Amino acid sequence: MFTALIVEPFGWLLKICYNLVGNYGVAIIIFTLLSKLVILPFQMKSKKSMMEMQKLQPKLRELEKKYKDDKERYALETQKLYKKEGVSMFGGCLPMLITLPIMIGLYSVVRQPLTYIFDITPEQIQALADAFRAAGAKITSTSGYMLQIDVSSLLSKYPDIVASITPNLTDLDFNFLGIDLSLIPNFKYITILWIIPVLSGLTAWLSNILIRRSQGTQLTEQAAATNGMMNIMMPLMSVWIAFMVPASLGLYWIISNVLTAVQEPILTAYYKNKAKKAEEEK
């Protein structure tokens, strides 16, 4: 069901983007923009909830001081405060719950482009691999998504073989600014592919910093500690993930971080202005 509802539609959408621009990297950038537009209403709702929670920070700091030595009572009084003010403690989690399936679906597509973008059967993929090996290509993978990535990267080198086995297959151009997006960065060897994990971590860190500064709210000690930990963990996770997956997914992560860094300050200013007008009307 997940494949039918998410993975296959993503493959179809990426194929349309690729056919429009003729470059896999640009197609992923367009896809990222479209996915951001789809989840924007949910992110706006989440942002509104987070802004409401920020308004409670002065009261939360008072509770923190009052019940400094009684963590259980502090947690109870915090829940009461949220309930009294009509604020959901988990309202900011919604976009993450929606973004996660998008990431998983896109991961399936970018590591198996022949299957989900061009509807090539496993038998045809194996036939292409065997034919490429016979022509002198070095393919170490024998099955799975790595075999598909190896075959995809060789399509442009053997157009006659491709035409004889899969005549309707369009050549996939994985090159983007000199980077082969079909490959997975390797910890052991420093190559140009390392730029993907590095930019992934830097953009995640920058996004977190810009979001924090745009909020301009003094947090409780507990919230500040959690925020500080996230500012460290999220960039490190971005780097680690980008070393585990094809560079195409790392590119998606980078563009998503950049868009978030631009979007969040705009939404913050919008809801602050909206709250200010509401106060003036009162």
Coordinates of C-alpha atoms in Angstrom, one line a residue:
M1 CA 0.0 0.0 0.0
F2 CA 2.8 2.4 0.8
T3 CA 4.5 1.7 -2.5
A4 CA 1.2 2.2 -4.4
L5 CA 0.2 5.4 -2.5
I6 CA 3.6 7.2 -2.1
V7 CA 6.5 5.5 -3.9
E8 CA 5.0 5.0 -7.3
P9 CA 3.4 8.5 -7.5
F10 CA 6.8 10.0 -6.5
G11 CA 8.4 8.0 -9.3
W12 CA 5.8 9.3 -11.7
L13 CA 6.3 12.9 -10.5
L14 CA 10.1 12.7 -10.7
K15 CA 9.8 11.3 -14.3
I16 CA 7.7 14.3 -15.3
C17 CA 10.2 16.7 -13.7
Y18 CA 13.1 14.9 -15.4
N19 CA 11.4 14.9 -18.8
L20 CA 10.9 18.7 -18.5
V21 CA 14.5 19.6 -17.6
G22 CA 16.5 16.6 -18.7
N23 CA 18.7 16.6 -15.6
Y24 CA 18.2 14.4 -12.5
G25 CA 19.6 16.9 -10.1
V26 CA 17.4 19.8 -11.3
A27 CA 14.4 17.3 -11.3
I28 CA 15.0 16.6 -7.6
I29 CA 15.2 20.3 -6.9
I30 CA 11.8 20.9 -8.6
F31 CA 10.4 17.9 -6.8
T32 CA 11.6 19.3 -3.4
L33 CA 9.9 22.6 -4.2
L34 CA 6.6 20.8 -5.0
S35 CA 6.8 18.6 -1.9
K36 CA 7.3 21.8 0.2
L37 CA 4.2 23.3 -1.3
V38 CA 2.2 20.2 -0.6
I39 CA 3.1 20.2 3.1
L40 CA 3.1 24.0 3.5
P41 CA -0.5 24.1 5.0
F42 CA 0.5 21.6 7.6
Q43 CA 3.7 23.5 8.4
M44 CA 1.8 26.7 8.8
K45 CA -0.5 25.0 11.3
S46 CA 2.5 23.7 13.1
K47 CA 4.1 27.1 13.1
K48 CA 1.0 28.7 14.6
S49 CA 1.0 26.1 17.3
M50 CA 4.7 26.7 18.1
M51 CA 4.1 30.4 18.2
E52 CA 1.3 29.9 20.7
M53 CA 3.7 27.8 22.8
Q54 CA 6.3 30.5 22.7
K55 CA 3.9 33.0 24.2
L56 CA 3.7 30.7 27.2
Q57 CA 7.4 30.8 27.8
P58 CA 7.3 33.5 30.5
K59 CA 4.6 31.5 32.4
L60 CA 6.6 28.3 31.9
R61 CA 9.7 30.0 33.3
E62 CA 7.8 31.0 36.4
L63 CA 6.6 27.5 36.9
E64 CA 10.2 26.3 36.4
K65 CA 11.4 28.5 39.2
K66 CA 8.5 27.7 41.4
Y67 CA 8.8 24.0 41.1
K68 CA 12.5 23.8 40.5
D69 CA 13.0 20.9 43.0
D70 CA 9.8 19.1 42.1
K71 CA 10.0 17.8 38.5
E72 CA 6.8 15.8 38.8
R73 CA 4.7 18.8 40.0
Y74 CA 6.3 21.0 37.3
A75 CA 5.3 18.6 34.6
L76 CA 1.7 18.4 36.0
E77 CA 1.4 22.2 36.2
T78 CA 2.8 22.6 32.7
Q79 CA 0.1 20.3 31.3
K80 CA -2.5 22.3 33.2
L81 CA -1.2 25.5 31.6
Y82 CA -1.3 24.1 28.1
K83 CA -4.8 22.9 28.6
K84 CA -6.0 26.2 30.1
E85 CA -4.5 28.2 27.2
G86 CA -5.8 25.7 24.6
V87 CA -2.3 25.0 23.2
S88 CA -1.3 21.5 22.0
M89 CA 2.0 20.2 23.3
F90 CA 2.4 18.1 20.1
G91 CA 1.2 20.6 17.5
G92 CA 4.7 21.1 16.2
C93 CA 5.2 17.4 15.4
L94 CA 2.7 17.2 12.6
P95 CA 5.1 18.3 9.7
M96 CA 7.6 15.7 10.8
L97 CA 5.0 13.0 10.7
I98 CA 4.1 14.1 7.2
T99 CA 7.7 14.7 6.0
L100 CA 8.9 11.3 7.1
P101 CA 6.9 9.3 4.6
I102 CA 8.0 11.7 1.8
M103 CA 11.7 11.0 2.8
I104 CA 11.1 7.2 2.8
G105 CA 9.2 7.3 -0.5
L106 CA 11.8 9.5 -2.2
Y107 CA 14.6 7.2 -0.8
S108 CA 12.9 4.2 -2.5
V109 CA 12.7 6.1 -5.8
V110 CA 16.2 7.5 -6.0
R111 CA 17.8 4.2 -5.1
Q112 CA 15.7 2.3 -7.7
P113 CA 15.2 4.8 -10.5
L114 CA 14.8 2.2 -13.2
T115 CA 11.9 0.5 -11.4
Y116 CA 10.0 3.5 -10.1
I117 CA 10.7 6.2 -12.7
F118 CA 11.0 4.1 -15.9
D119 CA 9.1 0.9 -15.1
I120 CA 11.9 -1.4 -16.1
T121 CA 11.4 -5.0 -14.9
P122 CA 13.9 -6.8 -12.7
E123 CA 14.6 -9.2 -15.6
Q124 CA 15.4 -6.3 -17.9
I125 CA 17.7 -4.8 -15.3
Q126 CA 19.5 -8.1 -14.9
A127 CA 19.8 -8.4 -18.7
L128 CA 21.3 -4.9 -19.0
A129 CA 23.8 -5.8 -16.2
D130 CA 24.8 -9.0 -18.0
A131 CA 25.2 -7.2 -21.3
F132 CA 27.2 -4.4 -19.8
R133 CA 29.6 -6.9 -18.1
A134 CA 30.0 -8.7 -21.4
A135 CA 30.9 -5.4 -23.0
G136 CA 33.7 -4.9 -20.5
A137 CA 31.9 -2.8 -17.8
K138 CA 32.9 -3.4 -14.2
I139 CA 29.7 -4.2 -12.2
T140 CA 30.4 -5.6 -8.7
S141 CA 26.8 -5.7 -7.5
T142 CA 24.8 -8.8 -8.2
S143 CA 21.3 -7.8 -7.1
G144 CA 19.3 -5.3 -5.2
Y145 CA 19.3 -1.5 -5.5
M146 CA 23.1 -1.3 -5.8
L147 CA 22.9 -3.3 -9.0
Q148 CA 20.2 -0.9 -10.3
I149 CA 22.4 2.1 -9.4
D150 CA 25.4 0.5 -11.2
V151 CA 23.3 -0.2 -14.3
S152 CA 21.8 3.3 -14.3
S153 CA 25.2 5.0 -14.2
L154 CA 26.2 3.0 -17.4
L155 CA 23.2 3.7 -19.6
S156 CA 24.9 6.6 -21.5
K157 CA 28.0 4.5 -22.2
Y158 CA 26.2 1.7 -24.0
P159 CA 23.2 3.2 -25.9
D160 CA 23.1 0.4 -28.4
I161 CA 22.8 -2.3 -25.7
V162 CA 20.1 -0.2 -23.9
A163 CA 18.1 0.2 -27.1
S164 CA 18.2 -3.5 -27.8
I165 CA 16.9 -4.5 -24.4
T166 CA 14.8 -1.6 -23.3
P167 CA 14.0 0.5 -26.4
N168 CA 11.7 2.9 -24.5
L169 CA 14.2 3.7 -21.7
T170 CA 15.3 7.3 -21.6
D171 CA 19.0 7.9 -20.8
L172 CA 19.3 9.1 -17.2
D173 CA 21.7 12.0 -16.7
F174 CA 22.9 11.7 -13.1
N175 CA 25.5 14.4 -13.5
F176 CA 24.8 17.5 -11.6
L177 CA 27.5 20.2 -11.3
G178 CA 30.1 17.5 -11.8
I179 CA 28.7 15.2 -9.2
D180 CA 27.3 11.8 -10.0
L181 CA 24.1 11.7 -8.0
S182 CA 23.7 7.9 -8.5
L183 CA 26.7 7.2 -6.2
I184 CA 26.9 6.9 -2.4
P185 CA 29.6 9.0 -0.7
N186 CA 32.3 6.9 0.9
F187 CA 33.7 7.6 4.4
K188 CA 37.0 6.0 3.4
Y189 CA 37.8 8.1 0.3
I190 CA 37.6 11.8 0.0
T191 CA 36.0 12.7 -3.3
I192 CA 33.8 15.4 -4.7
L193 CA 30.8 13.4 -3.4
W194 CA 31.8 14.6 0.1
I195 CA 30.4 18.0 -0.7
I196 CA 26.9 16.5 -0.4
P197 CA 27.2 15.4 3.2
V198 CA 29.1 18.5 4.2
L199 CA 26.5 20.8 2.7
S200 CA 23.7 18.7 4.2
G201 CA 25.2 19.2 7.7
L202 CA 25.9 22.9 7.1
T203 CA 22.5 23.8 5.8
A204 CA 20.8 21.9 8.6
W205 CA 22.9 23.8 11.1
L206 CA 22.2 27.1 9.4
S207 CA 18.5 26.4 9.2
N208 CA 18.3 25.7 12.9
I209 CA 20.2 28.9 13.7
L210 CA 18.0 31.1 11.5
I211 CA 14.8 29.5 12.9
R212 CA 16.0 30.1 16.5
R213 CA 17.0 33.7 15.8
S214 CA 13.7 34.5 14.0
Q215 CA 11.7 33.3 17.1
G216 CA 13.5 35.7 19.4
T217 CA 12.0 34.1 22.5
Q218 CA 13.8 33.4 25.8
L219 CA 13.2 29.7 26.5
T220 CA 13.0 27.8 29.8
E221 CA 16.2 26.1 30.9
Q222 CA 14.8 22.7 29.9
A223 CA 13.6 23.9 26.5
A224 CA 16.9 25.7 25.9
A225 CA 18.9 22.6 26.7
T226 CA 16.7 20.5 24.3
N227 CA 17.1 23.2 21.6
G228 CA 20.8 23.2 22.0
M229 CA 21.0 19.5 21.7
M230 CA 18.9 19.6 18.5
N231 CA 21.2 22.2 17.0
I232 CA 24.0 19.7 17.4
M233 CA 22.2 16.4 16.6
M234 CA 20.3 17.4 13.6
P235 CA 23.3 18.6 11.5
L236 CA 25.2 15.4 12.6
M237 CA 22.3 13.2 11.6
S238 CA 22.1 15.1 8.2
V239 CA 25.8 14.3 7.6
W240 CA 25.4 10.7 8.6
I241 CA 22.3 10.1 6.5
A242 CA 24.0 11.7 3.4
F243 CA 26.8 9.2 3.7
M244 CA 24.4 6.3 3.8
V245 CA 22.3 7.0 0.8
P246 CA 22.7 8.0 -2.9
A247 CA 23.9 11.6 -3.4
S248 CA 20.5 12.4 -5.0
L249 CA 18.8 12.0 -1.6
G250 CA 21.4 14.2 0.0
L251 CA 20.7 16.8 -2.6
Y252 CA 17.0 16.6 -1.6
W253 CA 18.0 17.1 2.0
I254 CA 20.1 20.1 1.2
I255 CA 17.4 21.9 -0.8
S256 CA 14.9 21.1 1.8
N257 CA 17.1 22.6 4.5
V258 CA 17.6 25.8 2.4
L259 CA 13.9 26.2 1.8
T260 CA 13.2 25.7 5.5
A261 CA 15.7 28.4 6.4
V262 CA 13.9 30.8 4.1
Q263 CA 10.4 29.7 5.0
E264 CA 10.6 29.7 8.8
P265 CA 11.5 33.4 9.3
I266 CA 8.8 34.4 6.8
L267 CA 6.2 32.4 8.7
T268 CA 7.4 33.7 12.0
A269 CA 7.1 37.3 10.9
Y270 CA 3.6 36.6 9.4
Y271 CA 2.2 35.1 12.7
K272 CA 3.9 37.7 14.8
N273 CA 2.2 40.4 12.7
K274 CA -1.1 38.6 12.9
A275 CA -0.9 38.3 16.7
K276 CA 0.0 42.0 17.0
K277 CA -3.0 43.0 14.9
A278 CA -5.2 40.7 17.0
E279 CA -4.0 42.4 20.2
E280 CA -4.6 45.8 18.8
E281 CA -8.1 44.9 17.9
K282 CA -8.7 43.7 21.4

